[in-house]
Amino acid sequence: MLIDRRLQTRATELFGVPYPVVQTGMGWVAGPSLVTGTAEAGGLGILAAATMTVDEMEAAIAEVRSRTERPFGVNLRPDAVDLAERADRLVAARVRVASFAGPPPAQVVKRLRDGGVLVMPTVGARRHAEKMAELGVDAVLCQGGEGGGHTGSIPTSLLLPQVVDAVDVPVIAAGGFHDGRGLAAALAWGADGVAMGTRFLLTADSKVPDAVKSVYLSTPVTGTVVSSSIDGKPQRVIRTSLVDSLESARITRLVRAAANAWRFRGLTGMSVPAMLREGMAMRRSQQMTWSQMAMAANAPMLTRATMVNGDIDAGILPTGQCVGVVDDLPTCAELVERIVAEAVAALDRVAPH
């Protein structure tokens, strides 16, 4: 495998992968098949464990390990009531990277790093990146407003340079990236690599139902909306009639959220006392109201309806704004190969050998 030296960054060295491309840990989407496909293609695949029980997470890690010898990561919820146990299992399984959608507790960062697991939280503001660097994390994933799922309002083009200037650890750029030209641009901004969610969701290695993928492929760049009506936090999704109804009906939204919170408890095997403890922890750490706490478990169930069950009318379609420019379903190997070739061609145009 001949690798262009301009694509060798602090991230490739840190993660131990050939290419500076990360597949994000999308709930109900980033399972063993997608993670393995990404890893074998030379990128860093991240397993979505936030929607799994601890035992399911351990089994999924073992499955990935049986299918590839390359490094991979696992995504965890920073506010999970069983986070300490999950961290211990990642250490025992010698997982390369633990990623977080938000700020992990200091003691968990220490436990993971002491056990040889790299820590990479997602940040959406310069100050957040500075705080994470002070905590001793190994890298940060910097996500601009174009990104999918929970996102901020600052565009990647403005956020990324701020974060690069603020911290000394490797910075992975996310939000709107879908091809090799974007990778070259991120490197020019000073990033050490890019992370992609929607682009990897739309691959042959993704187990998302074909009917759901077809909806993504037919969505224009103007077909997304950032809504706080799903779980109380801004989240970019494809605009559908369900999303419009959630936006307009507050009472119905809260009833639906409470019901989904109960169903999510059953899927994850969480006991009622554990659910209450987690809820109280969320109230304290995130200053949530009781209604916001009920909504916090809403998004996983609405996402499961589409990504697992294929029921487009009953669920949501989290997405990055780049959905409107993706028009095919390559394998992970084909996608990463294309990204690398496009990045090298872009770098040749501006910085020839």
Short mmCIF file of N, CA and C in Angstrom, two decimals, residues 32 36 47 52 54-68 72 74 89 93 95:
data_model
loop_
_atom_site.label_atom_id
_atom_site.label_comp_id
_atom_site.label_asym_id
_atom_site.label_seq_id
_atom_site.Cartn_x
_atom_site.Cartn_y
_atom_site.Cartn_z
N PRO A 32 -20.84 -3.69 13.61
CA PRO A 32 -19.61 -4.39 13.24
C PRO A 32 -19.31 -4.40 11.75
N THR A 36 -15.92 -2.69 10.54
CA THR A 36 -14.93 -3.57 9.92
C THR A 36 -14.59 -3.10 8.51
N LEU A 47 -17.41 2.08 16.52
CA LEU A 47 -18.61 1.31 16.84
C LEU A 47 -19.55 2.14 17.70
N MET A 52 -26.38 0.24 22.83
CA MET A 52 -26.23 -1.16 23.18
C MET A 52 -26.16 -1.34 24.68
N VAL A 54 -24.27 -3.22 27.88
CA VAL A 54 -22.85 -3.48 28.09
C VAL A 54 -22.44 -4.80 27.45
N ASP A 55 -23.27 -5.82 27.63
CA ASP A 55 -22.94 -7.13 27.05
C ASP A 55 -23.01 -7.09 25.52
N GLU A 56 -23.98 -6.38 24.97
CA GLU A 56 -24.05 -6.24 23.52
C GLU A 56 -22.83 -5.52 22.98
N MET A 57 -22.39 -4.50 23.70
CA MET A 57 -21.19 -3.78 23.31
C MET A 57 -19.98 -4.71 23.29
N GLU A 58 -19.85 -5.52 24.33
CA GLU A 58 -18.72 -6.43 24.40
C GLU A 58 -18.76 -7.45 23.26
N ALA A 59 -19.96 -7.94 22.95
CA ALA A 59 -20.10 -8.91 21.86
C ALA A 59 -19.78 -8.26 20.51
N ALA A 60 -20.20 -7.02 20.32
CA ALA A 60 -19.92 -6.31 19.07
C ALA A 60 -18.43 -6.05 18.91
N ILE A 61 -17.77 -5.71 20.00
CA ILE A 61 -16.31 -5.50 19.96
C ILE A 61 -15.62 -6.80 19.56
N ALA A 62 -16.07 -7.91 20.15
CA ALA A 62 -15.48 -9.21 19.83
C ALA A 62 -15.71 -9.57 18.36
N GLU A 63 -16.88 -9.22 17.82
CA GLU A 63 -17.16 -9.51 16.42
C GLU A 63 -16.24 -8.71 15.50
N VAL A 64 -16.08 -7.41 15.81
CA VAL A 64 -15.16 -6.60 15.00
C VAL A 64 -13.75 -7.16 15.08
N ARG A 65 -13.35 -7.53 16.29
CA ARG A 65 -12.00 -8.07 16.50
C ARG A 65 -11.79 -9.36 15.70
N SER A 66 -12.85 -10.15 15.54
CA SER A 66 -12.72 -11.41 14.81
C SER A 66 -12.64 -11.19 13.30
N ARG A 67 -13.03 -10.00 12.84
CA ARG A 67 -13.09 -9.74 11.42
C ARG A 67 -11.97 -8.84 10.90
N THR A 68 -11.25 -8.19 11.80
CA THR A 68 -10.15 -7.33 11.38
C THR A 68 -9.10 -7.24 12.47
N PHE A 72 -9.69 0.13 15.84
CA PHE A 72 -11.02 0.72 15.71
C PHE A 72 -11.38 1.38 17.02
N VAL A 74 -14.72 2.90 19.80
CA VAL A 74 -16.06 2.67 20.33
C VAL A 74 -16.59 3.99 20.87
N ARG A 89 -14.39 -2.29 30.33
CA ARG A 89 -14.46 -3.32 29.29
C ARG A 89 -13.69 -2.89 28.03
N ALA A 93 -10.63 -5.05 26.53
CA ALA A 93 -10.67 -5.50 25.13
C ALA A 93 -9.58 -4.85 24.28
N VAL A 95 -9.37 -1.85 23.12
CA VAL A 95 -9.91 -0.99 22.06
C VAL A 95 -8.98 0.21 21.90
#
